[in-house]
Coordinates of C-alpha atoms and ligand atoms in Angstrom, one line a residue:
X278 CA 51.9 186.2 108.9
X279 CA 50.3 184.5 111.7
X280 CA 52.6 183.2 114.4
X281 CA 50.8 180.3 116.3
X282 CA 50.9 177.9 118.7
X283 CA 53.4 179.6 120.9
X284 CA 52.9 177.5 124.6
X285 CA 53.4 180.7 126.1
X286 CA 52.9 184.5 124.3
X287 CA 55.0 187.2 126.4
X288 CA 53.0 190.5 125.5
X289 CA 54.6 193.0 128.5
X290 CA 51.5 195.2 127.4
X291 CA 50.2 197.8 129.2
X292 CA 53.4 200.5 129.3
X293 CA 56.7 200.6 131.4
X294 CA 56.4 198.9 134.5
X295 CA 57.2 201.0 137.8
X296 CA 58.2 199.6 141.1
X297 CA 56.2 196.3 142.0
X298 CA 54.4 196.1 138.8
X299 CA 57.6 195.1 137.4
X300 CA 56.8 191.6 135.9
X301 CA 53.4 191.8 134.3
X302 CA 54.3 189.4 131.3
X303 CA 50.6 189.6 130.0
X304 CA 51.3 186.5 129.2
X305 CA 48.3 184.2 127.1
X306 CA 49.1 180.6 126.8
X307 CA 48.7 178.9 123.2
X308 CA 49.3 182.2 122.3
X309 CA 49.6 184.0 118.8
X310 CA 50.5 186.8 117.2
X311 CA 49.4 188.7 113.8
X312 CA 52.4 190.5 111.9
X313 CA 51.2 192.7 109.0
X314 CA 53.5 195.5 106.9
X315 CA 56.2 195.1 110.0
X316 CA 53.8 195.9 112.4
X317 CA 52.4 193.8 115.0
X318 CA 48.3 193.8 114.3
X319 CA 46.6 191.4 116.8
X320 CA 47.7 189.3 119.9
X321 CA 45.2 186.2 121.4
X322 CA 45.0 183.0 121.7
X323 CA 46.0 180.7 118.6
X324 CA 42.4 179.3 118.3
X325 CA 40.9 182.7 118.3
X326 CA 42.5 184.4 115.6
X327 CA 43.1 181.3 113.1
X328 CA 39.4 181.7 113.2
X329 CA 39.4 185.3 113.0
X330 CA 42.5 185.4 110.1
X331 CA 42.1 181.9 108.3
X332 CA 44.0 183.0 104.9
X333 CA 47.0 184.1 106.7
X334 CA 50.6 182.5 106.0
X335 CA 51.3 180.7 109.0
X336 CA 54.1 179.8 111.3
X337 CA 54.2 177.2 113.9
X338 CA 55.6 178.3 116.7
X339 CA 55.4 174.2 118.0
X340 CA 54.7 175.0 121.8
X341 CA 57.8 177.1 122.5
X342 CA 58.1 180.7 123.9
X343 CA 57.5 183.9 121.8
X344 CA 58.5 187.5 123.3
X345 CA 59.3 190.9 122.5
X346 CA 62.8 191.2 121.3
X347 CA 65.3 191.8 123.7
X348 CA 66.4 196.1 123.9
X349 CA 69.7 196.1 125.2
X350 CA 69.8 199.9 126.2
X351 CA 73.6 200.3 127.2
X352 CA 76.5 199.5 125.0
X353 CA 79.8 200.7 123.7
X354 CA 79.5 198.8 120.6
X355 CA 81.8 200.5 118.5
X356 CA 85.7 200.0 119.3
X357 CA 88.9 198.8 118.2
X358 CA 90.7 195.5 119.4
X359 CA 90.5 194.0 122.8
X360 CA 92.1 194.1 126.1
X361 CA 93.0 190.4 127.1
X362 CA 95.9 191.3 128.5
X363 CA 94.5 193.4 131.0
X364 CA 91.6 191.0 131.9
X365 CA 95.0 188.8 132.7
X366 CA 96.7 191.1 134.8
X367 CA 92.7 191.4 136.7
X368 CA 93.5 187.8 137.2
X369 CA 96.5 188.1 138.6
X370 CA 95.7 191.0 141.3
X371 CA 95.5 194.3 139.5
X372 CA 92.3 196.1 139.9
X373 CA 90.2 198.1 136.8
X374 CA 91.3 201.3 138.3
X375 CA 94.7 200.5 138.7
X376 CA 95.1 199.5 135.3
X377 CA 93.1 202.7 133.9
X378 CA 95.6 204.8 136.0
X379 CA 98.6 203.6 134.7
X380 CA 97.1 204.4 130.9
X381 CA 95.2 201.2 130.8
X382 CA 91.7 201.0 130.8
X383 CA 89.5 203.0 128.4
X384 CA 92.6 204.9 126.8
X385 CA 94.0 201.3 125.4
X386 CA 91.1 200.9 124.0
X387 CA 90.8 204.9 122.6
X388 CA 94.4 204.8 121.2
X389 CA 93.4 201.5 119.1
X390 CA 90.2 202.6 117.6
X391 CA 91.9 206.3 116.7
X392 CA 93.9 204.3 114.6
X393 CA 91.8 202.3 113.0
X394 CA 89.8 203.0 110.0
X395 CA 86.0 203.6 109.3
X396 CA 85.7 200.6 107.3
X397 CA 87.7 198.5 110.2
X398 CA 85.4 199.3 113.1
X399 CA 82.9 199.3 111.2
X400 CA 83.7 195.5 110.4
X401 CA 84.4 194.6 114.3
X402 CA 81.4 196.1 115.7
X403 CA 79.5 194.5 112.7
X404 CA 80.6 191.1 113.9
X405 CA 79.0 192.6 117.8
X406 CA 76.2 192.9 116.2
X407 CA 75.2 190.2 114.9
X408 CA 75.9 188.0 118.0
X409 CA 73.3 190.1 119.4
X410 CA 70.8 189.7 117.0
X411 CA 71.5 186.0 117.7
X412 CA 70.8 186.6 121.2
X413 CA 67.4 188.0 120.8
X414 CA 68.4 191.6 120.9
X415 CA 66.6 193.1 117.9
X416 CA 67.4 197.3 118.9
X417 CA 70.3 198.3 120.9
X418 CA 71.6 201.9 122.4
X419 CA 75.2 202.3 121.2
X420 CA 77.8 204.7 122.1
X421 CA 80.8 206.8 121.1
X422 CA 83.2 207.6 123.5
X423 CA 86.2 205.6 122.4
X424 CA 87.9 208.4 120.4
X425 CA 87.6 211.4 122.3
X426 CA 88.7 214.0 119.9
X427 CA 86.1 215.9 117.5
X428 CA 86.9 214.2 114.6
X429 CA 87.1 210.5 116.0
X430 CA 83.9 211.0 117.9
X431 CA 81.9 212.4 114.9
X432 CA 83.6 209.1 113.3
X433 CA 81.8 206.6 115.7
X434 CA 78.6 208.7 115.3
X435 CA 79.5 207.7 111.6
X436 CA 80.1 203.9 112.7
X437 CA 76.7 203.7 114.5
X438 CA 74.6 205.3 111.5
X439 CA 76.1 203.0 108.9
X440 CA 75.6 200.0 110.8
X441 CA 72.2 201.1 111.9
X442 CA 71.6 201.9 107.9
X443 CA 72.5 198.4 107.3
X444 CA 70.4 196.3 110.0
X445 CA 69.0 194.1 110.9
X446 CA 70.2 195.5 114.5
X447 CA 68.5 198.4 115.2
X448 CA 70.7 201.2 116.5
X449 CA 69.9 204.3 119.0
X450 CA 72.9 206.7 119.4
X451 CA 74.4 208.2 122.6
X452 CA 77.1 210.6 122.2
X453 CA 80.0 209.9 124.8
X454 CA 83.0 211.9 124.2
X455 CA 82.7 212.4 128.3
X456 CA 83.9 209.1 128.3
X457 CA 87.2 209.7 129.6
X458 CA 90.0 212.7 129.8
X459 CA 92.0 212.4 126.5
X460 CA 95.3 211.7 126.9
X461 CA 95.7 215.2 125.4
X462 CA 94.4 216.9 128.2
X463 CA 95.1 214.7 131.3
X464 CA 97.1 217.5 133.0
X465 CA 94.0 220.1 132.2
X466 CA 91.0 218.2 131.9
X467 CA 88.6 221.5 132.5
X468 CA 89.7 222.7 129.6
X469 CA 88.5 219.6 127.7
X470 CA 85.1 220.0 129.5
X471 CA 84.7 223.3 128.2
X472 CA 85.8 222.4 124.6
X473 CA 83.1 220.0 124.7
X474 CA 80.0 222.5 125.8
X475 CA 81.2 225.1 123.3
X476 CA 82.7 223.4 120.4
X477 CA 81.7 219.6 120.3
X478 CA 78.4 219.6 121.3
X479 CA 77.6 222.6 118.7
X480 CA 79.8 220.7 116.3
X481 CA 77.4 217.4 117.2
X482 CA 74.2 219.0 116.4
X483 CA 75.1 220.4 113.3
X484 CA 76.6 217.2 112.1
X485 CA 73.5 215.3 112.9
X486 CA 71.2 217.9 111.3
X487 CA 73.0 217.0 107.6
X488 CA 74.0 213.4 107.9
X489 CA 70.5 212.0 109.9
X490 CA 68.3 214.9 109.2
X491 CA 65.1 214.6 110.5
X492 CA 66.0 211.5 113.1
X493 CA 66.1 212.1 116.6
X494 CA 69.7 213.6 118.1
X495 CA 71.6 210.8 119.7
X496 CA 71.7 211.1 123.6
X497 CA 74.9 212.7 125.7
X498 CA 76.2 210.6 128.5
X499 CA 78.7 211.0 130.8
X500 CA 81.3 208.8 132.7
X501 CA 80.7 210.9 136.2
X502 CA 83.4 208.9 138.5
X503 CA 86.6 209.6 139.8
X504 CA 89.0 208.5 137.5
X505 CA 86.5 210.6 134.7
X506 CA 84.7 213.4 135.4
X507 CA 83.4 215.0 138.7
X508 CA 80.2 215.9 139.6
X509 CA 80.4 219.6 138.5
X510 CA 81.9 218.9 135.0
X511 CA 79.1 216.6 134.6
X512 CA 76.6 218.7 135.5
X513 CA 78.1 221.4 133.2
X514 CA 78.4 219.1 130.4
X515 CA 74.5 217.5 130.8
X516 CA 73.0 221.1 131.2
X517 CA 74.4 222.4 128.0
X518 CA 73.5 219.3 126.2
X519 CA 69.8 219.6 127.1
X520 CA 69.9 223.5 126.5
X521 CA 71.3 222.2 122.8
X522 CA 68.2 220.1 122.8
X523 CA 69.6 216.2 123.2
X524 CA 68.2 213.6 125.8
X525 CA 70.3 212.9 128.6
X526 CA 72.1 209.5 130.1
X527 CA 74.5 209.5 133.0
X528 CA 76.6 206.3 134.0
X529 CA 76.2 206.6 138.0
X530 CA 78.3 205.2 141.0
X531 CA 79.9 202.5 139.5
X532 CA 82.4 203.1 141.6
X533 CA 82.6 205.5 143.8
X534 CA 78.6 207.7 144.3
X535 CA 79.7 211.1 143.6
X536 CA 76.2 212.0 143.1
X537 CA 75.2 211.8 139.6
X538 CA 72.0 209.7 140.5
X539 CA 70.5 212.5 141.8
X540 CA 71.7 214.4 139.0
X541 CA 69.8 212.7 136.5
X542 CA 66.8 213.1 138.6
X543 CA 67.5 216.8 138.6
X544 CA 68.4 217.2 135.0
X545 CA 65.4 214.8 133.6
X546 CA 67.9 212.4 132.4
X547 CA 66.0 209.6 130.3
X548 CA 68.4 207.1 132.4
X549 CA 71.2 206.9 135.2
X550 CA 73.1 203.7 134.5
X551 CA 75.4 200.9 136.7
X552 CA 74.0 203.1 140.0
X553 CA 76.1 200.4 142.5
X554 CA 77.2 202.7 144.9
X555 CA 74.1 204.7 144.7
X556 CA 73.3 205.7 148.5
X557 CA 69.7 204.9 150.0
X558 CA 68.4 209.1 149.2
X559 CA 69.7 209.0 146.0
X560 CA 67.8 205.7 145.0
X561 CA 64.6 207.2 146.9
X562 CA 64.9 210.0 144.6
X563 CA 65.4 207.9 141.6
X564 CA 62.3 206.1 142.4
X565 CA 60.4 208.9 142.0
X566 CA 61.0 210.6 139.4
X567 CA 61.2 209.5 135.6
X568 CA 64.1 208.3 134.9
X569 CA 65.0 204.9 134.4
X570 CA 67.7 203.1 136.4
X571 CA 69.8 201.0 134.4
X572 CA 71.3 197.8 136.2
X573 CA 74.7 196.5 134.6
X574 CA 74.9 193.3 136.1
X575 CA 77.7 192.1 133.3
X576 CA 79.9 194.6 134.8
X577 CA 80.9 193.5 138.3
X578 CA 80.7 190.2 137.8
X579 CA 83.1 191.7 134.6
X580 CA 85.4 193.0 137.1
X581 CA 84.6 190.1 140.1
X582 CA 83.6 192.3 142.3
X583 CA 80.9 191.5 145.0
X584 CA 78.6 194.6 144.7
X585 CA 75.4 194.6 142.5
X586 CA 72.8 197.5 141.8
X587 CA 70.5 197.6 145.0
X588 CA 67.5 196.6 142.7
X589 CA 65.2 195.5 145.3
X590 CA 65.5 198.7 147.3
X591 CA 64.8 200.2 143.7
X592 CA 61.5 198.5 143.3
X593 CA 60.8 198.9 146.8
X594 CA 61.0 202.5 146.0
X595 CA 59.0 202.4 143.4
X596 CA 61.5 202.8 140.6
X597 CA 61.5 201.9 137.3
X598 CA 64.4 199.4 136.3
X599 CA 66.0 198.1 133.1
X600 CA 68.5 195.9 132.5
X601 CA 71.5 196.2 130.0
X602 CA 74.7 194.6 129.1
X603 CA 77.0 197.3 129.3
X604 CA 78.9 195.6 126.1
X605 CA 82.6 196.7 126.5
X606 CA 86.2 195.8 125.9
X607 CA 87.0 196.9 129.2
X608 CA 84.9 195.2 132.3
X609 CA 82.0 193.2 130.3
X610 CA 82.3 191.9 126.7
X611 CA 79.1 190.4 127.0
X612 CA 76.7 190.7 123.6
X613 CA 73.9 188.4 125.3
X614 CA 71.1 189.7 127.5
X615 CA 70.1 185.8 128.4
X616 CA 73.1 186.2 130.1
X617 CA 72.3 189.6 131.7
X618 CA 68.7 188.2 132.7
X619 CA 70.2 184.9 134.7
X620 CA 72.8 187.5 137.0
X621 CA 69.8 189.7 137.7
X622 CA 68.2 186.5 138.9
X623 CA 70.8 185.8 140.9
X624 CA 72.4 189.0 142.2
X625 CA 69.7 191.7 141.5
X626 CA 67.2 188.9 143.3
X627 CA 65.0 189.7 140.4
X628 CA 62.4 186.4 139.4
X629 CA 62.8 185.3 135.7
X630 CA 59.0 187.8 135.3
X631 CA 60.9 191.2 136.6
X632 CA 63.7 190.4 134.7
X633 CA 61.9 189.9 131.6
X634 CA 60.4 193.2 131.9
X635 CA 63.3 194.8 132.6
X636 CA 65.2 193.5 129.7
X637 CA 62.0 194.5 126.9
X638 CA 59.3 197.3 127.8
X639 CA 61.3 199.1 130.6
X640 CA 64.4 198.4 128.7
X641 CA 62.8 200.7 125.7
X642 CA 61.5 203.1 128.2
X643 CA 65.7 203.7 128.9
X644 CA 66.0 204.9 125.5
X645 CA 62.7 206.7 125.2
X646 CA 61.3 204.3 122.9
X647 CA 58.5 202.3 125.2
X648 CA 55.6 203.9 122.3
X649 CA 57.1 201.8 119.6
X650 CA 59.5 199.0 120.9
X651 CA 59.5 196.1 123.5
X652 CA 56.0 195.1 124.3
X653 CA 54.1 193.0 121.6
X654 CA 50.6 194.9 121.3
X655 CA 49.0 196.5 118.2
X656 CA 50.7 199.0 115.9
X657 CA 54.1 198.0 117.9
X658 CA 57.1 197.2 115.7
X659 CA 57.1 193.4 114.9
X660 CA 60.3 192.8 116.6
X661 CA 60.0 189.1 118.7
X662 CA 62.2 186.1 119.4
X663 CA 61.3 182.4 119.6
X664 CA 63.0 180.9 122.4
X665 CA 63.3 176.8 122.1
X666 CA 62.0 176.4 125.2
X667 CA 58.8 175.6 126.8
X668 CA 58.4 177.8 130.0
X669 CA 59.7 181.5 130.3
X670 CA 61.0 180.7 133.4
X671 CA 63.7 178.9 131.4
X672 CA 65.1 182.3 130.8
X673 CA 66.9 183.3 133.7
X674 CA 67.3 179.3 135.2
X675 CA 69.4 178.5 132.3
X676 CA 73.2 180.3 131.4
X677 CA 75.9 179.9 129.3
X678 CA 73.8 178.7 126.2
X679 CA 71.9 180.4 123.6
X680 CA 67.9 179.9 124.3
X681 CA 67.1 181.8 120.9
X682 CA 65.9 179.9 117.9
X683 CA 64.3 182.5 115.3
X684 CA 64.3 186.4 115.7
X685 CA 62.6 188.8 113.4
X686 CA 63.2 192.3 113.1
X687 CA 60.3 194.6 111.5
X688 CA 58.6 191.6 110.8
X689 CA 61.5 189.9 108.7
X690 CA 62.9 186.5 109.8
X691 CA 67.2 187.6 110.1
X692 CA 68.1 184.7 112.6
Ligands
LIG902 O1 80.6 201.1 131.7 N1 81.9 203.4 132.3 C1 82.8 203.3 131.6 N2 82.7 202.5 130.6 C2 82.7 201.1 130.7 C3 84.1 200.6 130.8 C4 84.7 200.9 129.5 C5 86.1 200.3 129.3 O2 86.7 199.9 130.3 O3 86.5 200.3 128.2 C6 81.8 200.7 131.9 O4 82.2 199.9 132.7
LIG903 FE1 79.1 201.8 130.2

């Protein structure tokens, strides 16, 4: 199929974008774009390869925008219920930490999804999904971390590879049973720590190797903060998880910088996540080194609070920055990265260009998948969006409506 007369054809070619090179759009105007076998085959202008492909099925893109679908590379997609009644109270006064201390917070949320069924959050995060196919996200990271016991972990890695089975949403696993101190251990948490180096993560491995043989392990994250786990715990818990072979996250200073930036810099972490508080050494040494830094921009304006990822000094550094939505019951039930694109505008000072990037090619570099997903060049997967509008730039001015007409996912119209 030949996709044509798009007024504006968003390649992001040419690889992740570091630093100030965040922004190239390679962007061709009356732009088209040659699908074949769920692959992307050719990108030019429309004239050029009507004439080069004239018995191809055609689709008129009638002068709007055509992109790389959106990869949304943070979410804890897969959970049980909802906590309006805390987002209330957050209304009223009480603060996110507050609430988590009192047995709020992530633990509401982890008693309600250990009781629910396979078949039950299956069905709610199904529901997640799909808005976010609607929103031009075509692949998405998703997490565990809402069960926090062997078994109920093992059951949200279950959760993700079903739904990922399923599709159209494309799925990349991160295990997170670091998540938070189960309510079984609160008095001991060490001892928790060390049943996840020797037991779980073993236990994770092998359970991949039978029920996904042959796909790559999910990534381990942790929740190094506070009111989770300190720096040392998280450093014991991400060094045995790359000795066992996974890729590493880490979710960073949203609240307090304990260090874990530099962390992930140390460890080779694929990404460090929220990094708010991240202090100005930590962010040089970010910069520098290969791991992505993930801006959450959902999440304090979640939670209200002033503070936003320092993503200037970032790119300034020379960084490499993606943008997620952080999609959680908790601070940001947000399934719509048009939505994460116009706050970066606004309080990452990112231009609609840098935030596009951010939110496709360097967004797939945060889950390691930059050879294969978010740019729109040959051999790429042919996963784009139509947005009805006639400028990129709309992306970004415009929020609070949905700027995606079509999407296609390996080539296949699913929205
Ligand atoms: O990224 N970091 C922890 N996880 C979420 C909050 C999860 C929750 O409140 O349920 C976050 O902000
Ligand atoms: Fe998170």
């Amino acid at each position: 199929m030949l996709i044509h007369s798009a007024s504006q054809l968003l390649t992001l070619a040419g690889g992740p974008q570091r630093g100030h090179e965040l922004g190239r759009l390679g962007l061709i105007e009356d732009g088209a774009v040659l699908v074949r076998g769920g692959l992307i085959e050719a990108v030019g202008p429309s004239a050029v390869l009507r004439a080069a492909y004239p018995n191809e099925d055609l689709w008129d893109a009638g002068g709007r925008v055509v992109m790389p679908g959106f990869v949304d590379p943070h979410t804890h997609l897969v959970w049980a219920g909802d906590r309006a009644q805390e987002f209330e109270w957050r209304t009223q006064g009480k603060t996110y930490t507050e609430i988590a201390a009192a047995g709020g917070g992530i633990l509401a949320t982890v008693r309600a999804t250990r009781e629910a069924p396979l078949e039950t959050l299956i069905e709610q995060a199904r529901q997640r999904a799909w808005t976010m196919l609607r929103h031009g996200t075509t692949t998405a990271e998703a997490k565990t971390g809402y069960g926090l016991t062997p078994e109920s972990e093992l059951r949200l890695l279950e959760a993700i590879l079903q739904l990922n089975q399923e599709g159209p949403l494309e799925l990349v696993p991160t295990y997170l049973a670091a998540h938070d101190v189960p309510p079984e251990f609160r008095s001991d948490p060490q001892t928790y720590v060390d049943q996840l180096c020797t037991e779980m993560l073993p236990a994770v491995r092998q359970w991949w190797q039978t029920h996904a043989p042959g796909r790559p392990l999910p990534f381990v994250d942790v929740f190094c903060e506070r009111i989770a786990f300190d720096l040392a715990q998280s450093r014991q818990i991400l060094v045995r998880a790359r000795e066992l072979g996974f890729g590493l996250k880490i979710h960073a200073d949203e609240f307090e910088s304990l260090g874990g930036a530099r962390l992930a810099v140390e460890l080779g972490a694929t990404s460090a996540d929220h990094l708010v508080k991240t202090p100005p050494e930590d962010i040089q040494a970010l910069a520098v080194s290969g791991t992505v830094a993930v801006a959450l921009p959902c999440t304090p304006f979640g939670l209200a609070q002033p503070e936003y990822t320092p993503a200037r000094a970032i790119l300034d550094a020379g960084g490499l920055l993606a943008l997620a939505t952080d999609l959680n019951p908790g601070t940001a039930w947000c399934e719509s990265m048009p939505f994460v694109i116009a706050l970066a505008c606004r309080y990452l000072k990112l231009t609609p260009a840098e935030a596009i990037a951010a939110a496709t090619i360097n967004a797939a570099a945060a889950i390691g998948a930059a050879d294969r997903l978010g740019s729109l060049e040959p051999g790429k997967q042919a996963d784009l969006i139509v947005l009805d509008v006639p400028d990129y730039r709309h992306l970004g001015y415009r929020f609070g409506t949905n700027p995606v007409l079509r999407v296609m996912k390996r080539g296949r119209w699913v929205v």
